Backbone as numpy.savetxt, mean C-alpha at the origin, in Angstrom:
# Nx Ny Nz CAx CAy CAz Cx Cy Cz
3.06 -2.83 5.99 4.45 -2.90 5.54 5.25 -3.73 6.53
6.23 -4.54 6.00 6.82 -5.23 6.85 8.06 -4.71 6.79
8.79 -4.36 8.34 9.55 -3.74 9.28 10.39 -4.31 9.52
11.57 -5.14 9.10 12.34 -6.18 10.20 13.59 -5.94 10.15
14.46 -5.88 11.12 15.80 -5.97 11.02 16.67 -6.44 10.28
17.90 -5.93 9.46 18.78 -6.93 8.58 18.81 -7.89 8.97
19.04 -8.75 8.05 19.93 -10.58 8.55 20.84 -10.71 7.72
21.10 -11.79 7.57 22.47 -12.32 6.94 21.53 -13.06 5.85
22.53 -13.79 4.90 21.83 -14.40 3.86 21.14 -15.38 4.04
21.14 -16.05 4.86 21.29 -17.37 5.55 19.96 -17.43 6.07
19.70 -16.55 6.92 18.89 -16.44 7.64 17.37 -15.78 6.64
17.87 -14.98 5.66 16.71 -14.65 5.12 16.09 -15.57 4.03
17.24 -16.66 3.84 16.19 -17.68 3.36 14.90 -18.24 4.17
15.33 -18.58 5.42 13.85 -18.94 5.98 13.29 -17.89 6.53
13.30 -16.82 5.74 12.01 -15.30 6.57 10.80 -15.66 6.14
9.70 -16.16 7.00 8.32 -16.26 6.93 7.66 -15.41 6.73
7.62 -14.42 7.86 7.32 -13.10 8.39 7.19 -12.01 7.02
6.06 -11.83 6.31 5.99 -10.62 5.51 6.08 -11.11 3.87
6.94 -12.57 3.86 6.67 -13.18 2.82 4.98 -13.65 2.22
4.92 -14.14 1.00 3.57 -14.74 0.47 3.88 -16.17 0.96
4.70 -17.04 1.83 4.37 -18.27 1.50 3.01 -18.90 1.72
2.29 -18.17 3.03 1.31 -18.64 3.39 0.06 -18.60 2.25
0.38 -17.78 1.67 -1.23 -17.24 0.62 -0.74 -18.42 -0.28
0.38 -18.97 -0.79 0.49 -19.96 -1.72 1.35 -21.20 -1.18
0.77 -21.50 -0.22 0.80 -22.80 0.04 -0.08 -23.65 -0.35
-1.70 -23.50 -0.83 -1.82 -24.32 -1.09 -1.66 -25.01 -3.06
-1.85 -23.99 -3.73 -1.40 -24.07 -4.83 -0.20 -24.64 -5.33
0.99 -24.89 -3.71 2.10 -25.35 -3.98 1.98 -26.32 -3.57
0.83 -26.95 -3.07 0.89 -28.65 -2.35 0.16 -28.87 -3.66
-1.08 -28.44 -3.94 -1.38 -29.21 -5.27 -0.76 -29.39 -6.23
0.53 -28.49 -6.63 1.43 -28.89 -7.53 2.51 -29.70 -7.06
2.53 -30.04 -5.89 3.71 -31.34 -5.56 3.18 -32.21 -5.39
1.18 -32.45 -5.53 0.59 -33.77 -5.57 0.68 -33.64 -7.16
0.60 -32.86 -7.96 0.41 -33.38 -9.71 2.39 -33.83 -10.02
3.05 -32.93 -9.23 4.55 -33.91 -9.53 4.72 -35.23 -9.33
3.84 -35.65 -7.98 3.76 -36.85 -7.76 3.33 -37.33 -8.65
2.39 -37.26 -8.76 1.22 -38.06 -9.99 2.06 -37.90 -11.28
2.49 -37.03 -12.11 3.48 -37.25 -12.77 4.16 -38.66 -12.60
5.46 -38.33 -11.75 6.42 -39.21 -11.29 5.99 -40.40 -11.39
4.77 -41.07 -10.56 4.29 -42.24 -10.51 3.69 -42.73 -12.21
3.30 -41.67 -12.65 2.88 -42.28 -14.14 3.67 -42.65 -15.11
4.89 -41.81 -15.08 6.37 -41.92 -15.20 6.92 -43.22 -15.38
6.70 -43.95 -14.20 7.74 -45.17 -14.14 6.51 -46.31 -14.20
5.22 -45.80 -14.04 4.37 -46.86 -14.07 4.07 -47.59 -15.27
4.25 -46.84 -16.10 3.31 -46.50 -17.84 4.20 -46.12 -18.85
4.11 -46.99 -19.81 5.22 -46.07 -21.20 4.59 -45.36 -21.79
3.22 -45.34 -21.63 2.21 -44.71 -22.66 1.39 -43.54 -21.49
1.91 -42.87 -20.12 1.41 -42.41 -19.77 0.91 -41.13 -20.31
-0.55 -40.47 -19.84 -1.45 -39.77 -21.00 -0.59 -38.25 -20.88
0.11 -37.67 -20.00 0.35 -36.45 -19.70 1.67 -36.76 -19.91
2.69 -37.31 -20.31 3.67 -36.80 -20.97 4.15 -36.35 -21.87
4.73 -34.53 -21.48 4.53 -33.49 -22.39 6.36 -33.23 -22.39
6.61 -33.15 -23.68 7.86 -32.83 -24.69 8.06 -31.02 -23.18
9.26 -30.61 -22.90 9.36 -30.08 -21.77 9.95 -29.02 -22.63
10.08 -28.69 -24.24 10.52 -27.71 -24.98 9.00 -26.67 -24.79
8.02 -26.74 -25.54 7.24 -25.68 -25.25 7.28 -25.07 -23.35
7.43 -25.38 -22.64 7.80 -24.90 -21.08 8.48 -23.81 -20.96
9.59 -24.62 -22.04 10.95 -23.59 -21.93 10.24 -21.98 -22.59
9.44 -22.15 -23.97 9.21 -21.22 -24.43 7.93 -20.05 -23.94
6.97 -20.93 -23.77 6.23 -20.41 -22.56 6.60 -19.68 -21.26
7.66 -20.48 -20.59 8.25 -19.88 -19.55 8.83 -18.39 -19.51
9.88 -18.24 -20.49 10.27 -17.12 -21.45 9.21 -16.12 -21.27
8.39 -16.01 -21.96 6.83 -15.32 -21.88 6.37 -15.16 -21.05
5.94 -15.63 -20.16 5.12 -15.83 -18.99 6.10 -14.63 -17.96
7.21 -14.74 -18.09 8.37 -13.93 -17.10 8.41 -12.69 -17.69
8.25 -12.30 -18.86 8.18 -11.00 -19.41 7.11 -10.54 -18.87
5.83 -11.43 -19.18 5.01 -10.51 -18.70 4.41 -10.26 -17.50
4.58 -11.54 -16.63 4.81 -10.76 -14.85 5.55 -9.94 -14.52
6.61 -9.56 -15.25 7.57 -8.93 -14.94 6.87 -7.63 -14.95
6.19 -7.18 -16.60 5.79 -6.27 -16.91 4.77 -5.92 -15.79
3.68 -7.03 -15.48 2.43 -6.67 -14.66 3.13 -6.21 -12.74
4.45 -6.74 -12.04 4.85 -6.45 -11.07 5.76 -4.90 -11.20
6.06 -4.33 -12.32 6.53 -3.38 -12.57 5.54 -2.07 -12.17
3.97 -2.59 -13.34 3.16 -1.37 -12.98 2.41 -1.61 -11.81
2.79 -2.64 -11.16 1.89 -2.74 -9.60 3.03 -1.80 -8.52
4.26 -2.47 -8.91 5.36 -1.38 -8.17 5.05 0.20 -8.40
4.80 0.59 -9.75 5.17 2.00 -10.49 3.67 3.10 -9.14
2.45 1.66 -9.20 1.48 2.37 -8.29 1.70 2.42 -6.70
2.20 1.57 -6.27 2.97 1.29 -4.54 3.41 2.44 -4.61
4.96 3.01 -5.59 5.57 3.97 -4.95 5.49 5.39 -5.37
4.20 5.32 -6.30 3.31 6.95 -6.57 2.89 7.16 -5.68
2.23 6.01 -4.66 1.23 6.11 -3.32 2.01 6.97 -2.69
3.64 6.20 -2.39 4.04 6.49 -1.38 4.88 7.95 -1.62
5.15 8.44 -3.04 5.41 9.99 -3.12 4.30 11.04 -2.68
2.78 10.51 -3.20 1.76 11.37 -2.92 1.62 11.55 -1.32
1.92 10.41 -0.44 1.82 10.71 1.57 3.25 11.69 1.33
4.16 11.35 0.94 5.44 12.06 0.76 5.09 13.89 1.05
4.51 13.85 -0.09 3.69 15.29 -0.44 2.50 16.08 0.34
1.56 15.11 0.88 1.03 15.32 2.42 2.13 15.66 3.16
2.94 15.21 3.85 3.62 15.63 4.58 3.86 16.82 4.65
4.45 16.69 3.32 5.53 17.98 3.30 4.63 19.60 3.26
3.22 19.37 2.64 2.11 20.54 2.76 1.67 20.70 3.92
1.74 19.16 4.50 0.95 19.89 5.81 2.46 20.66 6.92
3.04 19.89 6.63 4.24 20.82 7.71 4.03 22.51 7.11
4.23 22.49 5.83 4.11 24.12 5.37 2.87 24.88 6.19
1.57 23.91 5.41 0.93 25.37 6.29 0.76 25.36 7.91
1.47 24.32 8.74 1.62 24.37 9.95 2.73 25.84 9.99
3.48 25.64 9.45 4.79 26.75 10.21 4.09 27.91 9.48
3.01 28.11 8.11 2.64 29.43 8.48 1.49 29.72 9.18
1.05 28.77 9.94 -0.14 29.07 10.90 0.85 29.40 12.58
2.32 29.23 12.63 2.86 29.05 13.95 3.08 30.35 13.44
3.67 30.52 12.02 4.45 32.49 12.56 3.28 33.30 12.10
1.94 33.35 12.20 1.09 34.47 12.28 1.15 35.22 13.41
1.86 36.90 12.67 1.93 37.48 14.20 0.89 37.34 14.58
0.80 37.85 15.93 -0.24 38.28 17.41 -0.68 36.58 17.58
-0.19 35.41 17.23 -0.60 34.50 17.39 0.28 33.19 18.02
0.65 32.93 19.16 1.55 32.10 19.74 1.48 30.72 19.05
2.58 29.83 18.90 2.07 28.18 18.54 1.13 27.60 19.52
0.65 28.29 20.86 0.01 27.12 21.34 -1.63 28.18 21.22
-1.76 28.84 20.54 -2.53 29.73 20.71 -3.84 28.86 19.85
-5.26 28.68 20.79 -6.17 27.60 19.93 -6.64 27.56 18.77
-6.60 29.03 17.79 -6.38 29.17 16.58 -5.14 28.42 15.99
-4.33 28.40 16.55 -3.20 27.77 15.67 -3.35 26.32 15.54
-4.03 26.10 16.73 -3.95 24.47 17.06 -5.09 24.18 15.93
-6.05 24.42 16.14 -7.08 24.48 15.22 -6.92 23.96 13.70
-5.57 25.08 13.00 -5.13 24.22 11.53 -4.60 23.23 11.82
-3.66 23.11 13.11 -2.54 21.69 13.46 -3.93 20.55 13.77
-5.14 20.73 14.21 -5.97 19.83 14.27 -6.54 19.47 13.03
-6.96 20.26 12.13 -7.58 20.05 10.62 -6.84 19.10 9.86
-5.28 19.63 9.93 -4.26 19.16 9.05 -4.39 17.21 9.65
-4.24 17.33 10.55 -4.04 15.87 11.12 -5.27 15.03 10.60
-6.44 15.78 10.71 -7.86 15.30 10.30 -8.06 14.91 9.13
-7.23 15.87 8.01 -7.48 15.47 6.78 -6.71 14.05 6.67
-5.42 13.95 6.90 -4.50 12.97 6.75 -5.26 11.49 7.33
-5.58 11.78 8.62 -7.09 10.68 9.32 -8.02 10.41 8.17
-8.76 10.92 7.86 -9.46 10.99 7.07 -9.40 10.44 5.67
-7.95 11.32 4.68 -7.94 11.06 4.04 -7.63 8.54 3.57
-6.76 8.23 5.09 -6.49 6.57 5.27 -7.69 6.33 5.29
-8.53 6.69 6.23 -9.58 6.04 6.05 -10.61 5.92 4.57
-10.69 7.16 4.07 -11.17 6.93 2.60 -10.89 6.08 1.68
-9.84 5.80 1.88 -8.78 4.83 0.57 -8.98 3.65 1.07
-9.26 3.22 2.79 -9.25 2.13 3.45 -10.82 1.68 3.89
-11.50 2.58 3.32 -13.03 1.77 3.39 -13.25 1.54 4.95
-12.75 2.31 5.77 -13.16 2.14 7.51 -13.26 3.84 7.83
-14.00 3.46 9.27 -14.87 4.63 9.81 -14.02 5.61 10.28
-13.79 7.04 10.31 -12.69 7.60 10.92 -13.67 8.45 11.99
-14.89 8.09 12.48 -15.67 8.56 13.64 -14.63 9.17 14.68
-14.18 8.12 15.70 -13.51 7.94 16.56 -12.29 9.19 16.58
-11.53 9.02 15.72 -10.43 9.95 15.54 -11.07 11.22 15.41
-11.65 11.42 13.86 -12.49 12.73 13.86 -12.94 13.33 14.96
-13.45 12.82 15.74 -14.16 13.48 17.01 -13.23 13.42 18.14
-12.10 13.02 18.01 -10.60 13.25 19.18 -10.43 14.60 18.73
-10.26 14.97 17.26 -9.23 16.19 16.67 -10.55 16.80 16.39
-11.29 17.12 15.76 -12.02 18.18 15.77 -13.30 18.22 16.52
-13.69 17.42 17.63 -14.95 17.23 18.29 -15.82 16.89 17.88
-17.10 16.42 19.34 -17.71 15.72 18.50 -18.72 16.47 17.50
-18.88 17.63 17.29 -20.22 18.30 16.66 -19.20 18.30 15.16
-18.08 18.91 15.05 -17.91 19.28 13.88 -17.29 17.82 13.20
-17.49 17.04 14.00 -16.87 15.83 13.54 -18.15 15.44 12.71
-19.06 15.26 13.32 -20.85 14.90 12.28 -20.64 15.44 11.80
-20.40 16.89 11.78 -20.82 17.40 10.41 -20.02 16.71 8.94
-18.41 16.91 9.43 -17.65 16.31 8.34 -17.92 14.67 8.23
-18.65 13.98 9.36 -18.98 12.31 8.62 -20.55 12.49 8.05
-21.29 13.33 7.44 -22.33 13.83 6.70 -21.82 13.65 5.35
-20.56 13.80 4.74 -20.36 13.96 3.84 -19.44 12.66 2.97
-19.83 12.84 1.48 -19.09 11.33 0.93 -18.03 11.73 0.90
-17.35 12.07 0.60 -15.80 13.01 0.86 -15.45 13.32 1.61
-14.96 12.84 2.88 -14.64 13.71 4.00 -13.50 14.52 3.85
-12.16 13.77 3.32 -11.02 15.02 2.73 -11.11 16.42 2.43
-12.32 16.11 1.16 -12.45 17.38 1.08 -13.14 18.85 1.84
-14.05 18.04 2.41 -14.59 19.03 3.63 -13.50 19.17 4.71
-12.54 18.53 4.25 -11.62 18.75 5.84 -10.63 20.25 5.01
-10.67 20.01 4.09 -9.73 21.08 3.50 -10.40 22.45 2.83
-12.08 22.62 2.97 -12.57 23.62 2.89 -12.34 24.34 4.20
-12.57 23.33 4.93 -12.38 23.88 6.73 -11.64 24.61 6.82
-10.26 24.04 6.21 -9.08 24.57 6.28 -8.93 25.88 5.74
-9.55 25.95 4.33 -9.49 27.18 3.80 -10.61 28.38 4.27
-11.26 27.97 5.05 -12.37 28.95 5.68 -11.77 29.50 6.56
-10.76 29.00 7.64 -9.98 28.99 8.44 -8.92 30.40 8.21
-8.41 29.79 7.03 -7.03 31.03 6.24 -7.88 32.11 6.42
-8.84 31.78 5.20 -9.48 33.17 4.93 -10.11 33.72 5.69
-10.38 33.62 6.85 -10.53 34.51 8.20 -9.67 35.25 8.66
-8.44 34.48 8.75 -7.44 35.39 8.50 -7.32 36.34 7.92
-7.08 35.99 6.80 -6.55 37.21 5.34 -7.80 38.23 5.79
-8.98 38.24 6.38 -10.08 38.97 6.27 -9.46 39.75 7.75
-9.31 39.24 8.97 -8.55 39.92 10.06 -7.28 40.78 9.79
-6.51 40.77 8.56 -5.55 41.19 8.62 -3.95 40.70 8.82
-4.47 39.41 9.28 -2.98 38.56 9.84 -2.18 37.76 8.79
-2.95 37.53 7.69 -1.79 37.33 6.69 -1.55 38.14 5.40
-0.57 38.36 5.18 -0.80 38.92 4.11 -0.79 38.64 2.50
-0.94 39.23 1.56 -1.54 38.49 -0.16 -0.59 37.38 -0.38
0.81 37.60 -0.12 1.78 36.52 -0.75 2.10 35.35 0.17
1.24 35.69 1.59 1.41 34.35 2.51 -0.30 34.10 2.21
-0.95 34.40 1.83 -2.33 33.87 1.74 -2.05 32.90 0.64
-1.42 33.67 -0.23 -1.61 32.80 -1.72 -0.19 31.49 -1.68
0.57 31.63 -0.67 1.39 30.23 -0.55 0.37 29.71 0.38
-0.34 29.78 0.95 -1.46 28.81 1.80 -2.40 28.05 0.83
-2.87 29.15 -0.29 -3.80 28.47 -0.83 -3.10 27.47 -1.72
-1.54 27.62 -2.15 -1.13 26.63 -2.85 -0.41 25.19 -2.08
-0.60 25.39 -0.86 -0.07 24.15 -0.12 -1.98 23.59 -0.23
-2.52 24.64 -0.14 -4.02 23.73 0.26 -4.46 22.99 -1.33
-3.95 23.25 -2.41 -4.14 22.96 -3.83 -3.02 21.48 -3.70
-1.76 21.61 -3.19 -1.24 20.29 -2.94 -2.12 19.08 -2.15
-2.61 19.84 -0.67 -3.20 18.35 -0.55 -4.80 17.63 -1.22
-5.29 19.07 -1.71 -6.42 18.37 -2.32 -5.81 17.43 -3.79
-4.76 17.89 -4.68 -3.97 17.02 -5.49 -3.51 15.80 -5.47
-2.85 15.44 -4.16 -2.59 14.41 -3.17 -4.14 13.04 -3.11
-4.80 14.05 -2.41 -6.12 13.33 -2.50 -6.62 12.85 -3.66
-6.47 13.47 -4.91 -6.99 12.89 -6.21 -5.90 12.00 -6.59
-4.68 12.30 -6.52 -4.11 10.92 -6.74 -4.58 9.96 -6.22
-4.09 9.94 -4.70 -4.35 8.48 -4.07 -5.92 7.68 -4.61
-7.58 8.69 -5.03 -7.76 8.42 -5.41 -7.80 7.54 -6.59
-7.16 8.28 -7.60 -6.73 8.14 -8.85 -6.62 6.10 -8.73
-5.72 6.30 -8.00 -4.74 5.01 -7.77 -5.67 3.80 -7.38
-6.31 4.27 -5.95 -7.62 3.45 -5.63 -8.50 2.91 -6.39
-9.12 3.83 -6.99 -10.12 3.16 -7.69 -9.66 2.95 -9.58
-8.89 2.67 -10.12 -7.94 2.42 -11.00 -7.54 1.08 -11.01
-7.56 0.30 -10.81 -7.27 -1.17 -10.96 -6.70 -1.53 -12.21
-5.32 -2.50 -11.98 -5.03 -2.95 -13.54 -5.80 -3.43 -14.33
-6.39 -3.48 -15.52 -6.90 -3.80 -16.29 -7.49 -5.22 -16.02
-8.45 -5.52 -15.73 -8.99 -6.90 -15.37 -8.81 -7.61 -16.05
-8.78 -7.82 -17.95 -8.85 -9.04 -18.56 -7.24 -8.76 -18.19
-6.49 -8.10 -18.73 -4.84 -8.07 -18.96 -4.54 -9.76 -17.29
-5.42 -9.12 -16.48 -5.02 -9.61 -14.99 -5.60 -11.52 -14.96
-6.73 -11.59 -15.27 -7.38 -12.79 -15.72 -6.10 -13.55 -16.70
-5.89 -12.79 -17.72 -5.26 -13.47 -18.31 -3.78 -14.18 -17.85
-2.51 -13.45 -17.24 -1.75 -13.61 -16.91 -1.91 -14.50 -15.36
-3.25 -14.65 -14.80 -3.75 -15.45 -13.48 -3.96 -16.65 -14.29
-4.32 -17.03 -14.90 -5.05 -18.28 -15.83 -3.63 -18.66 -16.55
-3.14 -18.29 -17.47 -1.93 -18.79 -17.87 -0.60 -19.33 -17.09
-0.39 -18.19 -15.78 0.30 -18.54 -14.48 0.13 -20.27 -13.88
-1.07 -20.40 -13.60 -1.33 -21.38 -12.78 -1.44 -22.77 -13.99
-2.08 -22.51 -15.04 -2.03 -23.60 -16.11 -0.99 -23.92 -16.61
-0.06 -22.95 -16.65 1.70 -23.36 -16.90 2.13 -24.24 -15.68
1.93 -23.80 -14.29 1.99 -24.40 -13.08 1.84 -25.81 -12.85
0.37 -26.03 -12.99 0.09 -27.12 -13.13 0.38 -28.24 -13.99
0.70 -27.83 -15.26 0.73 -28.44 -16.49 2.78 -28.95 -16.04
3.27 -27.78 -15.40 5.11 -28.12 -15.54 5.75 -29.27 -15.27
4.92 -30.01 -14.15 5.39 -31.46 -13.96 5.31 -32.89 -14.81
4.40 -32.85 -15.84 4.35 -33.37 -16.59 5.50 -32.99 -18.36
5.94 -31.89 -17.84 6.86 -31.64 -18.99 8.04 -31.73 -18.46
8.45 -31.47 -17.13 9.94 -31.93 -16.65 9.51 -33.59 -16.25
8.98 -34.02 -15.99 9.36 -35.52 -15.65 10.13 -36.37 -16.06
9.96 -36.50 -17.41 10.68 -37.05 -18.50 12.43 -36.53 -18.03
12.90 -35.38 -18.09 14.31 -35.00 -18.12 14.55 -34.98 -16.58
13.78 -34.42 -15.68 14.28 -34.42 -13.93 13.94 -35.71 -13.53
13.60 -37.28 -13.60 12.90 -37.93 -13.38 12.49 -37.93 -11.25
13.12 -37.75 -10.69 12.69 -37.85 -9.32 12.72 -36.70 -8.89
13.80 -35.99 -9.42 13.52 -34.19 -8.88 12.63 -33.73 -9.60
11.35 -34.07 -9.87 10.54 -33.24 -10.33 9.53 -32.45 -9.35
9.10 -32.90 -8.50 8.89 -32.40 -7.30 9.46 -30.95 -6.91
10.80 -31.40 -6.69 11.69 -30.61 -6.43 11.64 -29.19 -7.29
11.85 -29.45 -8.77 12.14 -28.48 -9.41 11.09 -27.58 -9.91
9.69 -28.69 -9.93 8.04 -28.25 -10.15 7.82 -27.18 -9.11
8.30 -27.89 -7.51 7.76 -26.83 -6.60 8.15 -25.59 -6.79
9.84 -25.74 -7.21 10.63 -24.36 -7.16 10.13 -23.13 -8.04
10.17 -23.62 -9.24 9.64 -23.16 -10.50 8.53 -22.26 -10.43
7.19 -23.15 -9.70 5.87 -22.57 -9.19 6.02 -21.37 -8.00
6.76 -21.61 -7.19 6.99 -20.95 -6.29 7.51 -19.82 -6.92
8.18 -18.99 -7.82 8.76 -17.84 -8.13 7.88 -17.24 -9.04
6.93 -18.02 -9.92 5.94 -17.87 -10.56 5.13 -17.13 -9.50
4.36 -18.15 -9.05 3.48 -17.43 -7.95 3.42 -16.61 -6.68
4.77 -16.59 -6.67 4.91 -15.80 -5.14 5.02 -14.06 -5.95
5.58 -14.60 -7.42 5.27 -12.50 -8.15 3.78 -12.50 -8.20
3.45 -13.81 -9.04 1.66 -12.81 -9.19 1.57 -12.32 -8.18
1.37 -13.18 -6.81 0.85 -12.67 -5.51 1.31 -11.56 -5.20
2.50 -11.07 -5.10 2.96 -9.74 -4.71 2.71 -8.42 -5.07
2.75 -9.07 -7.17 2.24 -7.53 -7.73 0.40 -7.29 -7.29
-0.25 -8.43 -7.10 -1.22 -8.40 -6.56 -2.03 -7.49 -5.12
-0.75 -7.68 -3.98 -0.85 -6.77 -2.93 -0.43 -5.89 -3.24
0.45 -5.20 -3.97 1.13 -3.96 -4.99 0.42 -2.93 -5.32
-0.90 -3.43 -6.04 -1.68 -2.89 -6.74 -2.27 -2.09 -6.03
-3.14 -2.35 -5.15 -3.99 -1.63 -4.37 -2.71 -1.32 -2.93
-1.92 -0.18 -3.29 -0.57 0.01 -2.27 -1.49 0.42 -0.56
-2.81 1.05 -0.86 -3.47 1.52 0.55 -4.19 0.49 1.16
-4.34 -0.76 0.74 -4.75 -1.49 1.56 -4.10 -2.25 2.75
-4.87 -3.25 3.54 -3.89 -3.44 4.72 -3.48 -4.78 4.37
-2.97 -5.19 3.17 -2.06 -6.66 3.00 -0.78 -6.11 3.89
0.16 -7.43 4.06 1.34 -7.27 4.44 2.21 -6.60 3.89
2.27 -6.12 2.68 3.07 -5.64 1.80 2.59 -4.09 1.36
1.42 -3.73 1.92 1.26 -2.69 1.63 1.72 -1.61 2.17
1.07 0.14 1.76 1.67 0.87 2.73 1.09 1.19 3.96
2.40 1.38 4.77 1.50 1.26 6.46 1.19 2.96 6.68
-0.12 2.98 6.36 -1.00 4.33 6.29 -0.86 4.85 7.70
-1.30 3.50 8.65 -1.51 4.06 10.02 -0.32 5.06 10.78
0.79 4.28 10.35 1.89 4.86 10.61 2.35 6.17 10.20
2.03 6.08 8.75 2.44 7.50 8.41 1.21 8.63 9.01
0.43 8.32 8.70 -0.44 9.70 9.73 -0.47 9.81 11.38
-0.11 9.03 12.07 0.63 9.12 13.09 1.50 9.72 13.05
2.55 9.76 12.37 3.76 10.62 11.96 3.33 11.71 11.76
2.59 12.08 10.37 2.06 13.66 10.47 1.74 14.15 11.69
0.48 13.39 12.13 0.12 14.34 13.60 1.24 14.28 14.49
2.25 13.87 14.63 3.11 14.25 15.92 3.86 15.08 15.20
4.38 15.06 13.95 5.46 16.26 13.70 4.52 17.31 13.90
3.44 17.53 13.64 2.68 18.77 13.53 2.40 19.34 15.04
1.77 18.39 15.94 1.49 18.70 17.30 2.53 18.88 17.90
3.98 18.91 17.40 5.38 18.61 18.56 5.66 20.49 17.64
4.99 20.32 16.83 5.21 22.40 16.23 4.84 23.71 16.79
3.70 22.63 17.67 2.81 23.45 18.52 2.81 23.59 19.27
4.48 22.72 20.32 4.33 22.62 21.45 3.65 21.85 22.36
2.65 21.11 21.87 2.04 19.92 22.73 2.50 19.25 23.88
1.40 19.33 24.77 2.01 18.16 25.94 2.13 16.74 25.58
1.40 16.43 24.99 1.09 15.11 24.82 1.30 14.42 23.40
1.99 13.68 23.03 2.15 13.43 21.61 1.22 11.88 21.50
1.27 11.54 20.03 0.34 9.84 19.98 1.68 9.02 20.07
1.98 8.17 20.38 2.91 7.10 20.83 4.12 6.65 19.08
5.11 6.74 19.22 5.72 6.58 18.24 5.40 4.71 17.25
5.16 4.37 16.28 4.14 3.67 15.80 5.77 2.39 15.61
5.60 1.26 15.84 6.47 0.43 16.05 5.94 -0.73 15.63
6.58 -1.58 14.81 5.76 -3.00 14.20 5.88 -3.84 15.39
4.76 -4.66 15.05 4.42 -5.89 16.00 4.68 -6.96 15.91
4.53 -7.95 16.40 5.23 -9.10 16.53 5.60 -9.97 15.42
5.10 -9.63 14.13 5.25 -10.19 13.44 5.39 -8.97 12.27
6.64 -8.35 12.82 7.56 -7.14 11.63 6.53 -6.70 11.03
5.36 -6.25 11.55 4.01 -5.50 10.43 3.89 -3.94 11.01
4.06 -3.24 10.08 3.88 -2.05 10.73 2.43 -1.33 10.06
1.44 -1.23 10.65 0.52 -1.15 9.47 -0.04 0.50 8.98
């Protein structure tokens, strides 16, 4: 996700930083070499072969904007389900943190307590890395060590073994005596939230927009693109360049976006910054417990990315 300070208007015309220009630069030089080529055929030739009547453009164009529109809508509608479902992590794991802090006979720093404040963090670890196709070894074996850490990277699911843990955990409890039926059964329903959580973000992951729908509106995008300079030439005669690039550029800088959109857990620039938010969980949770030591507050880098 990109992080950056307000600006003025002025200034956010030339924002590089977090924009697509780079991913479509080159699609935008090849369409200011076919403006050229246009242009030059233009004034060279009365009979040049690609001069196209610039009315179908108009109508095409029309179309073409409805339905990026439509396709950046449901790439948005999945970005910010992502980002209600971490929403909802949060907010479960803080719950069954504060009822693992007020179990009488049990202090917040008491290593049972820490224990769920370690699980909870694990799942959230765990759960980025699942969605993000990378190893959560390293971490796993910070928060729950290294033995029970193998055990939970044994499994294709690690989430969910992180949240049986969890519930093996309660129900030791409820079996000791320390919680009782109507705090057991709000535990088991915060633990029903984050396994829910988890099937979304699933859900979302492996769900992809419809591939032909996507082919299609990629193929029509760029063939309108290419094809535009030869239909404004005729009416822009030297700004065609100009108006080809512009044109392409708003075209393609949406595909591209609803594109990083789609898949909201990956690490494009535009996506959501996972790392960050489970950093966040584990310190609100470990700062519940009293901790000496918190993980470092998560701050974008040099180039406004917070990932």
């Amino acid at each position: 996700m990109i992080v950056r300070p307000k600006t003025n208007w002025f200034r956010m015309l030339f924002a590089w930083e977090g924009s697509v220009q780079n991913t479509i630069l080159a699609p935008l030089a090849i369409i200011l070499g076919l403006s050229l080529l246009a242009l030059w055929g233009h004034h060279r030739s009365d009979h040049f072969f690609l001069r196209l009547s610039p009315v179908p453009f108009s109508l095409i164009g029309v179309a073409l904007a409805i339905f990026a529109s439509f396709r950046n809508s449901a790439c948005y509608e999945r970005y910010w389900e992502g980002r209600k479902l971490w929403g909802q992590l949060l907010g479960a794991s803080r719950c069954l943190a504060r009822f693992a802090i007020t179990v009488p006979g049990l202090p917040a720093a008491h290593p049972e307590v820490r224990r769920v404040v370690d699980l909870l963090a694990a799942f959230a670890h765990a759960l980025r890395h699942q969605l993000r196709g990378t190893d959560p070894a390293d971490t796993l074996a910070r928060l729950l060590g290294t033995a029970e850490a193998a055990e939970v990277m044994r499994r294709a699911y690690r989430p969910h073994h992180v949240v049986a843990l969890l519930q093996a955990h309660i129900e030791a409890w409820r079996r000791q005596g320390r919680l009782s039926d109507v705090l057991f059964a709000a535990c088991l329903a915060q633990l029903d939230i984050l396994t829910a959580t988890a099937g979304g973000c699933e859900r979302i992951r492996t769900t992809p927009v419809p591939y032909a729908y996507e082919v299609l509106l990629h193929r029509t995008t760029y063939f309108y693109c290419a094809l535009l300079p030869f239909g404004l030439v005729e009416s822009t005669g030297w700004a065609t360049p100009i108006v080809a690039v512009f044109i392409s550029y708003a075209f393609l800088a949406l595909h591209t976006i609803a594109g990083e959109l789609e898949d909201p857990f990956g690490q494009d620039a535009n996506d959501l910054p996972l790392d960050a938010l489970t950093v966040h969980i584990e310190r609100s949770l470990a700062e519940a417990t009293g901790a000496a030591s918190l993980p470092p507050v998560p701050v974008p880098d040099e180039h406004y990315r917070l990932g």
